[in-house]
CSV table of C-alpha atoms and ligand atoms in Angstrom, one decimal:
chain,number,residue,atom,x,y,z
A,5,MET,CA,100.4,118.9,134.2
A,6,ASP,CA,101.8,117.1,130.8
A,7,PRO,CA,101.2,119.5,127.9
A,8,PHE,CA,101.0,116.4,125.9
A,9,ASP,CA,98.2,114.6,127.8
A,10,LEU,CA,94.7,114.7,126.1
A,11,THR,CA,92.7,112.4,128.8
A,12,GLY,CA,88.8,112.8,128.8
A,13,LYS,CA,89.1,113.9,124.4
A,14,THR,CA,87.7,112.2,122.1
A,15,ALA,CA,89.1,112.1,118.7
A,16,VAL,CA,88.2,110.9,115.2
A,17,VAL,CA,91.0,109.5,112.7
A,18,THR,CA,90.0,109.0,109.2
A,19,GLY,CA,92.2,106.3,107.6
A,20,SER,CA,93.2,105.3,110.8
A,21,SER,CA,92.5,100.6,109.6
A,22,LYS,CA,96.7,101.2,108.6
A,23,GLY,CA,99.5,103.7,107.9
A,24,ILE,CA,99.7,106.9,109.0
A,25,GLY,CA,96.6,107.3,109.8
A,26,ARG,CA,96.8,103.8,112.7
A,27,SER,CA,99.7,105.4,114.3
A,28,ILE,CA,98.3,108.7,115.2
A,29,ALA,CA,95.5,107.3,116.6
A,30,GLU,CA,97.9,104.8,118.1
A,31,GLN,CA,99.5,107.5,119.6
A,32,LEU,CA,96.6,109.9,120.8
A,33,ALA,CA,94.4,106.7,122.2
A,34,GLN,CA,98.1,106.2,124.6
A,35,ARG,CA,98.2,109.4,125.9
A,36,GLY,CA,94.6,109.3,127.0
A,37,ALA,CA,92.2,109.6,124.1
A,38,GLN,CA,89.2,108.0,123.2
A,39,VAL,CA,89.1,107.1,119.5
A,40,VAL,CA,87.1,106.8,116.5
A,41,ILE,CA,88.8,104.2,114.1
A,42,SER,CA,87.5,104.6,110.7
A,43,SER,CA,88.2,103.9,107.1
A,44,ARG,CA,86.1,102.2,104.1
A,45,LYS,CA,86.2,98.9,105.9
A,46,GLU,CA,84.2,98.2,108.8
A,47,GLY,CA,86.2,94.6,109.5
A,48,ALA,CA,89.9,96.5,109.0
A,49,CYS,CA,88.7,99.1,111.8
A,50,ALA,CA,87.0,96.6,114.4
A,51,GLU,CA,90.9,94.7,114.6
A,52,VAL,CA,92.7,97.9,115.5
A,53,ALA,CA,90.1,99.3,117.6
A,54,GLU,CA,90.7,96.1,119.5
A,55,ALA,CA,94.3,95.7,119.3
A,56,ILE,CA,94.3,99.9,121.2
A,57,ARG,CA,91.8,98.6,123.8
A,58,LYS,CA,94.0,95.2,124.3
A,59,THR,CA,96.4,98.0,125.1
A,60,GLY,CA,94.3,99.6,127.4
A,61,GLY,CA,93.4,102.2,125.2
A,62,LYS,CA,89.7,102.8,124.4
A,63,ALA,CA,89.0,103.3,121.3
A,64,ILE,CA,85.8,102.2,119.1
A,65,PRO,CA,85.3,101.0,114.9
A,66,ILE,CA,83.2,102.9,112.6
A,67,PRO,CA,83.1,103.1,108.7
A,68,CYS,CA,82.8,106.1,107.0
A,69,HIS,CA,83.8,106.8,103.5
A,70,VAL,CA,85.4,110.4,103.5
A,71,GLY,CA,84.2,111.3,100.2
A,72,ARG,CA,80.2,110.8,101.4
A,73,ARG,CA,78.8,113.5,103.3
A,74,GLU,CA,75.9,110.8,104.4
A,75,ASP,CA,78.6,108.7,105.6
A,76,ILE,CA,80.9,111.6,107.4
A,77,LYS,CA,77.1,112.3,109.5
A,78,ALA,CA,76.3,109.2,110.6
A,79,LEU,CA,80.2,108.9,112.1
A,80,VAL,CA,79.5,111.9,114.0
A,81,ALA,CA,76.2,111.2,115.1
A,82,GLU,CA,77.4,107.7,116.1
A,83,THR,CA,80.6,109.3,118.0
A,84,HIS,CA,78.3,111.6,120.0
A,85,LYS,CA,76.1,108.2,121.1
A,86,GLN,CA,79.5,106.4,122.4
A,87,PHE,CA,81.7,108.5,123.2
A,88,GLY,CA,80.1,112.0,123.0
A,89,LEU,CA,81.4,115.6,121.6
A,90,ILE,CA,84.7,115.4,119.3
A,91,ASP,CA,87.6,117.7,119.9
A,92,VAL,CA,90.1,116.4,117.6
A,93,LEU,CA,89.5,115.6,113.6
A,94,VAL,CA,92.3,114.4,111.9
A,95,CYS,CA,92.0,114.0,108.4
A,96,ASN,CA,94.0,111.7,107.1
A,97,ALA,CA,92.4,109.6,104.6
A,98,ALA,CA,92.6,110.8,101.4
A,99,THR,CA,93.1,108.9,96.9
A,100,ASN,CA,95.3,109.1,94.6
A,101,PRO,CA,93.3,107.6,91.8
A,102,TYR,CA,95.5,108.9,88.6
A,103,TYR,CA,99.8,108.7,87.9
A,104,GLY,CA,100.6,110.6,84.5
A,105,PRO,CA,100.8,114.4,83.5
A,106,LEU,CA,98.1,116.8,84.7
A,107,LEU,CA,96.9,117.9,81.7
A,108,ALA,CA,95.9,114.1,80.2
A,109,ALA,CA,94.0,113.8,83.7
A,110,GLY,CA,90.5,113.1,82.8
A,111,ASP,CA,87.6,114.7,84.5
A,112,ASP,CA,86.9,110.9,87.0
A,113,VAL,CA,89.9,111.1,88.2
A,114,TYR,CA,89.5,114.6,88.8
A,115,HIS,CA,86.8,114.8,90.5
A,116,LYS,CA,88.0,111.5,92.7
A,117,THR,CA,90.3,113.0,93.8
A,118,ILE,CA,89.4,116.5,94.6
A,119,ASP,CA,86.1,115.4,95.8
A,120,THR,CA,87.9,112.7,98.0
A,121,ASN,CA,90.7,114.9,99.6
A,122,VAL,CA,89.4,118.5,99.2
A,123,GLN,CA,85.7,118.4,99.7
A,124,GLY,CA,85.5,115.2,101.8
A,125,THR,CA,87.9,117.6,104.0
A,126,LEU,CA,85.5,120.2,104.5
A,127,TRP,CA,82.7,118.2,104.8
A,128,PHE,CA,84.0,116.6,107.7
A,129,CYS,CA,85.5,120.0,109.3
A,130,ALA,CA,81.9,121.5,109.1
A,131,GLU,CA,80.3,118.1,110.7
A,132,VAL,CA,82.9,118.0,113.6
A,133,VAL,CA,83.3,122.3,114.3
A,134,PRO,CA,80.1,123.0,116.3
A,135,ASP,CA,81.3,120.0,118.6
A,136,MET,CA,85.1,121.8,118.7
A,137,LYS,CA,82.5,125.5,119.4
A,138,ALA,CA,80.3,123.8,122.4
A,139,ARG,CA,83.1,122.5,124.4
A,140,GLY,CA,84.9,125.7,123.8
A,141,GLY,CA,87.9,124.6,121.7
A,142,GLY,CA,89.3,121.7,119.5
A,143,ALA,CA,92.4,120.9,117.1
A,144,ILE,CA,92.2,119.9,113.2
A,145,ILE,CA,95.0,118.3,111.6
A,146,LEU,CA,95.2,117.6,108.3
A,147,VAL,CA,97.3,115.1,106.9
A,148,SER,CA,99.1,116.9,103.7
A,149,SER,CA,102.4,115.7,102.1
A,150,VAL,CA,105.3,117.3,100.7
A,151,GLY,CA,103.8,116.9,97.4
A,152,SER,CA,101.6,120.0,98.0
A,153,LEU,CA,105.1,121.8,97.9
A,154,LYS,CA,107.2,120.7,94.8
A,155,ALA,CA,106.5,120.0,91.1
A,156,SER,CA,106.0,116.2,90.0
A,157,ASN,CA,105.7,114.9,86.7
A,158,ASN,CA,103.5,112.4,87.7
A,159,LEU,CA,101.6,113.5,90.8
A,160,GLY,CA,99.9,116.5,90.2
A,161,LEU,CA,97.0,116.4,90.6
A,162,TYR,CA,97.1,114.2,93.7
A,163,ALA,CA,99.6,117.7,94.8
A,164,ILE,CA,96.8,120.0,94.1
A,165,SER,CA,94.3,118.4,95.8
A,166,LYS,CA,97.2,118.7,99.0
A,167,ALA,CA,98.1,121.9,98.1
A,168,ALA,CA,94.5,122.9,99.0
A,169,MET,CA,94.7,121.0,102.4
A,170,ASN,CA,97.3,123.2,103.5
A,171,GLN,CA,95.0,126.2,102.7
A,172,ILE,CA,92.3,125.0,104.1
A,173,ALA,CA,94.5,124.8,107.4
A,174,ARG,CA,95.5,128.3,106.6
A,175,SER,CA,91.5,130.2,106.1
A,176,LEU,CA,90.0,128.1,108.6
A,177,ALA,CA,92.5,129.0,111.3
A,178,GLY,CA,91.9,132.0,110.1
A,179,GLU,CA,88.2,131.7,111.3
A,180,LEU,CA,88.0,129.7,114.0
A,181,GLY,CA,90.9,130.9,115.5
A,182,PRO,CA,88.5,133.0,117.9
A,183,LEU,CA,86.6,130.2,118.8
A,184,ASN,CA,90.2,128.4,120.5
A,185,ILE,CA,90.0,125.6,117.4
A,186,ARG,CA,93.1,125.2,115.5
A,187,VAL,CA,93.8,123.9,112.2
A,188,ASN,CA,97.4,122.6,111.6
A,189,ALA,CA,98.6,120.1,108.6
A,190,ILE,CA,101.3,117.6,108.6
A,191,LEU,CA,102.8,117.3,106.0
A,192,PRO,CA,104.4,113.6,105.4
A,193,GLY,CA,107.4,113.0,103.5
A,194,LEU,CA,108.0,109.2,102.0
A,195,ILE,CA,106.7,107.0,104.6
A,196,LYS,CA,106.4,102.9,104.7
A,197,THR,CA,103.6,102.4,103.7
A,198,ASP,CA,100.7,100.4,100.8
A,199,PHE,CA,99.7,103.9,99.9
A,200,ALA,CA,103.5,104.4,98.4
A,201,ARG,CA,104.4,101.1,97.9
A,202,ALA,CA,105.0,102.1,94.0
A,203,LEU,CA,108.3,104.8,95.5
A,204,TRP,CA,110.0,101.9,97.5
A,205,GLU,CA,109.1,98.7,96.8
A,206,ASP,CA,112.3,98.8,94.1
A,207,PRO,CA,114.9,98.8,96.3
A,208,GLU,CA,117.2,100.9,93.5
A,209,ARG,CA,114.8,102.9,93.6
A,210,ALA,CA,114.1,103.7,97.2
A,211,ARG,CA,117.8,104.2,97.5
A,212,ARG,CA,117.8,107.1,94.4
A,213,VAL,CA,114.9,108.6,96.5
A,214,THR,CA,116.2,108.8,100.0
A,215,GLU,CA,120.0,108.7,99.4
A,216,GLY,CA,119.7,112.7,99.2
A,217,PHE,CA,117.6,112.5,102.5
A,218,PRO,CA,119.9,114.4,105.3
A,219,LEU,CA,118.6,111.3,107.2
A,220,ARG,CA,119.2,109.0,104.3
A,221,ARG,CA,116.1,106.8,105.6
A,222,MET,CA,112.8,106.4,104.5
A,223,GLY,CA,110.1,107.2,106.8
A,224,GLU,CA,108.0,105.1,109.3
A,225,PRO,CA,104.3,105.5,110.3
A,226,ASP,CA,105.5,106.3,113.5
A,227,ASP,CA,107.6,109.1,112.7
A,228,ILE,CA,104.4,111.2,111.6
A,229,GLY,CA,101.8,110.0,114.7
A,230,PRO,CA,103.3,111.1,118.0
A,231,ALA,CA,103.7,114.7,116.1
A,232,ALA,CA,99.5,114.8,116.1
A,233,VAL,CA,100.3,114.5,119.9
A,234,PHE,CA,101.7,117.6,120.3
A,235,LEU,CA,99.1,119.4,117.7
A,236,ALA,CA,96.0,117.7,119.0
A,237,SER,CA,97.2,119.0,122.4
A,238,ALA,CA,98.1,121.8,124.8
A,239,ALA,CA,101.5,121.3,123.2
A,240,GLY,CA,100.7,122.8,120.8
A,241,LYS,CA,98.5,124.9,121.9
A,242,TYR,CA,99.7,128.5,120.7
A,243,MET,CA,100.5,127.0,116.9
A,244,THR,CA,97.5,127.0,114.1
A,245,GLY,CA,97.4,127.4,110.1
A,246,GLN,CA,100.8,126.0,110.3
A,247,THR,CA,102.3,123.4,107.6
A,248,LEU,CA,104.6,120.7,109.8
A,249,ILE,CA,106.5,118.9,107.2
A,250,ILE,CA,108.0,115.7,108.3
A,251,ASP,CA,110.6,114.3,105.8
A,252,GLY,CA,113.9,113.6,106.9
A,253,GLY,CA,114.8,117.0,105.9
A,254,GLY,CA,113.9,116.0,102.0
A,255,VAL,CA,112.6,119.3,101.1
A,256,ILE,CA,115.5,121.8,102.5
A,257,THR,CA,118.2,119.5,99.8
A,258,ASN,CA,116.4,117.8,97.1
B,308,NAP,P1,97.7,103.7,104.0
B,308,NAP,O1,98.5,103.0,104.3
B,308,NAP,O2,97.3,103.7,102.2
B,308,NAP,O3,96.5,104.2,104.5
B,308,NAP,C1,95.1,104.9,103.7
B,308,NAP,C2,94.1,104.8,104.7
B,308,NAP,O4,92.9,105.8,104.2
B,308,NAP,C3,93.4,103.4,104.9
B,308,NAP,O5,93.3,103.0,106.5
B,308,NAP,C4,92.3,102.8,103.7
B,308,NAP,O6,91.3,102.4,104.4
B,308,NAP,C5,91.5,104.5,104.1
B,308,NAP,N1,91.5,104.9,103.8
B,308,NAP,C6,91.5,105.1,101.9
B,308,NAP,N2,90.4,106.2,100.9
B,308,NAP,C7,89.6,106.1,102.2
B,308,NAP,C8,88.4,106.5,101.9
B,308,NAP,N3,87.5,107.5,100.5
B,308,NAP,N4,87.2,107.3,102.8
B,308,NAP,C9,87.8,106.5,104.1
B,308,NAP,N5,88.7,106.2,104.0
B,308,NAP,C10,89.4,105.9,103.0
B,308,NAP,O7,98.7,105.2,103.2
B,308,NAP,P2,99.2,106.2,104.2
B,308,NAP,O8,100.5,106.4,103.6
B,308,NAP,O9,99.2,105.9,105.6
B,308,NAP,O10,98.4,107.6,103.8
B,308,NAP,C11,97.7,108.5,105.3
B,308,NAP,C12,97.9,110.1,104.4
B,308,NAP,O11,99.2,110.5,104.7
B,308,NAP,C13,97.2,110.4,103.1
B,308,NAP,O12,96.6,111.6,102.8
B,308,NAP,C14,98.5,110.5,101.7
B,308,NAP,O13,98.5,111.4,101.3
B,308,NAP,C15,99.1,110.6,103.2
B,308,NAP,N6,100.6,111.1,102.7
B,308,NAP,C16,100.9,110.0,102.4
B,308,NAP,C17,102.6,110.0,101.7
B,308,NAP,C18,103.2,108.5,102.3
B,308,NAP,O14,104.4,108.0,101.9
B,308,NAP,N7,102.9,107.3,102.4
B,308,NAP,C19,103.5,110.9,102.0
B,308,NAP,C20,102.9,112.2,102.0
B,308,NAP,C21,101.3,111.5,102.7
B,308,NAP,P3,90.3,101.7,103.7
B,308,NAP,O15,91.1,101.2,102.4
B,308,NAP,O16,89.7,100.3,104.4
B,308,NAP,O17,89.0,102.5,103.2
């Protein structure tokens, strides 16, 4: 049996209309999972779902703002109607509305960051765990960041939210392990997506950032997607509560 096979599994990937989430959704679908494509924009999700179906995969679009619990509940209900119970949850959507010193961050950006990245993650897990319980197991994957491990002059607030996600992975792994529900986090380094555009758009800045990386380049979304297949499938069946760093070696060198 192929340990990476996901045939018969239903996966929800938040923020999968583009970037890392899209790659994760495409890779899960390629391994046989039926995938819910989700972001705030229905049209963008419909395009990705259609592209996956064209290559023989199973995918449907369901829009959802991860900072709104009623949206999450509606997504889960619609998934039940179209695909059945959920086996794999990938909490990938995140926001980063503030760039600046931590102590100067206003309450508004604090709440936006924490509500979306931390509260939204907890809400999603709470809505989906009953499905996994009923199925006799499941996999939750939280897309965190190497920023959660480092000091940062301007991304400190975002880093707090990502560090919280690492701890959510550990805490839930402990609580849910007896139910055969595994919870892990992926910590990407610098990946070429719209989210990190400011960090790579200027070629000189990008060169400075990546020249110290052992692999001497920034990542692409497809450097992350396959890792989610590992964590979602039987290939990763003895791994839980971990933070998997995928960053071209950046954290070991600078
Ligand atoms: P991206 O290309 O900008 O994609 C972000 C996705 O999330 C889009 O589908 C976006 O679609 C959706 N989204 C944003 N806010 C949302 C919300 N409130 N509710 C639902 N969906 C929302 O970004 P990315 O780089 O792939 O980032 C994905 C994850 O990787 C994030 O958690 C980010 O923190 C993490 N990460 C990225 C990097 C990097 O260098 N790129 C590094 C470390 C970690 P809509 O706009 O349509 O909602």
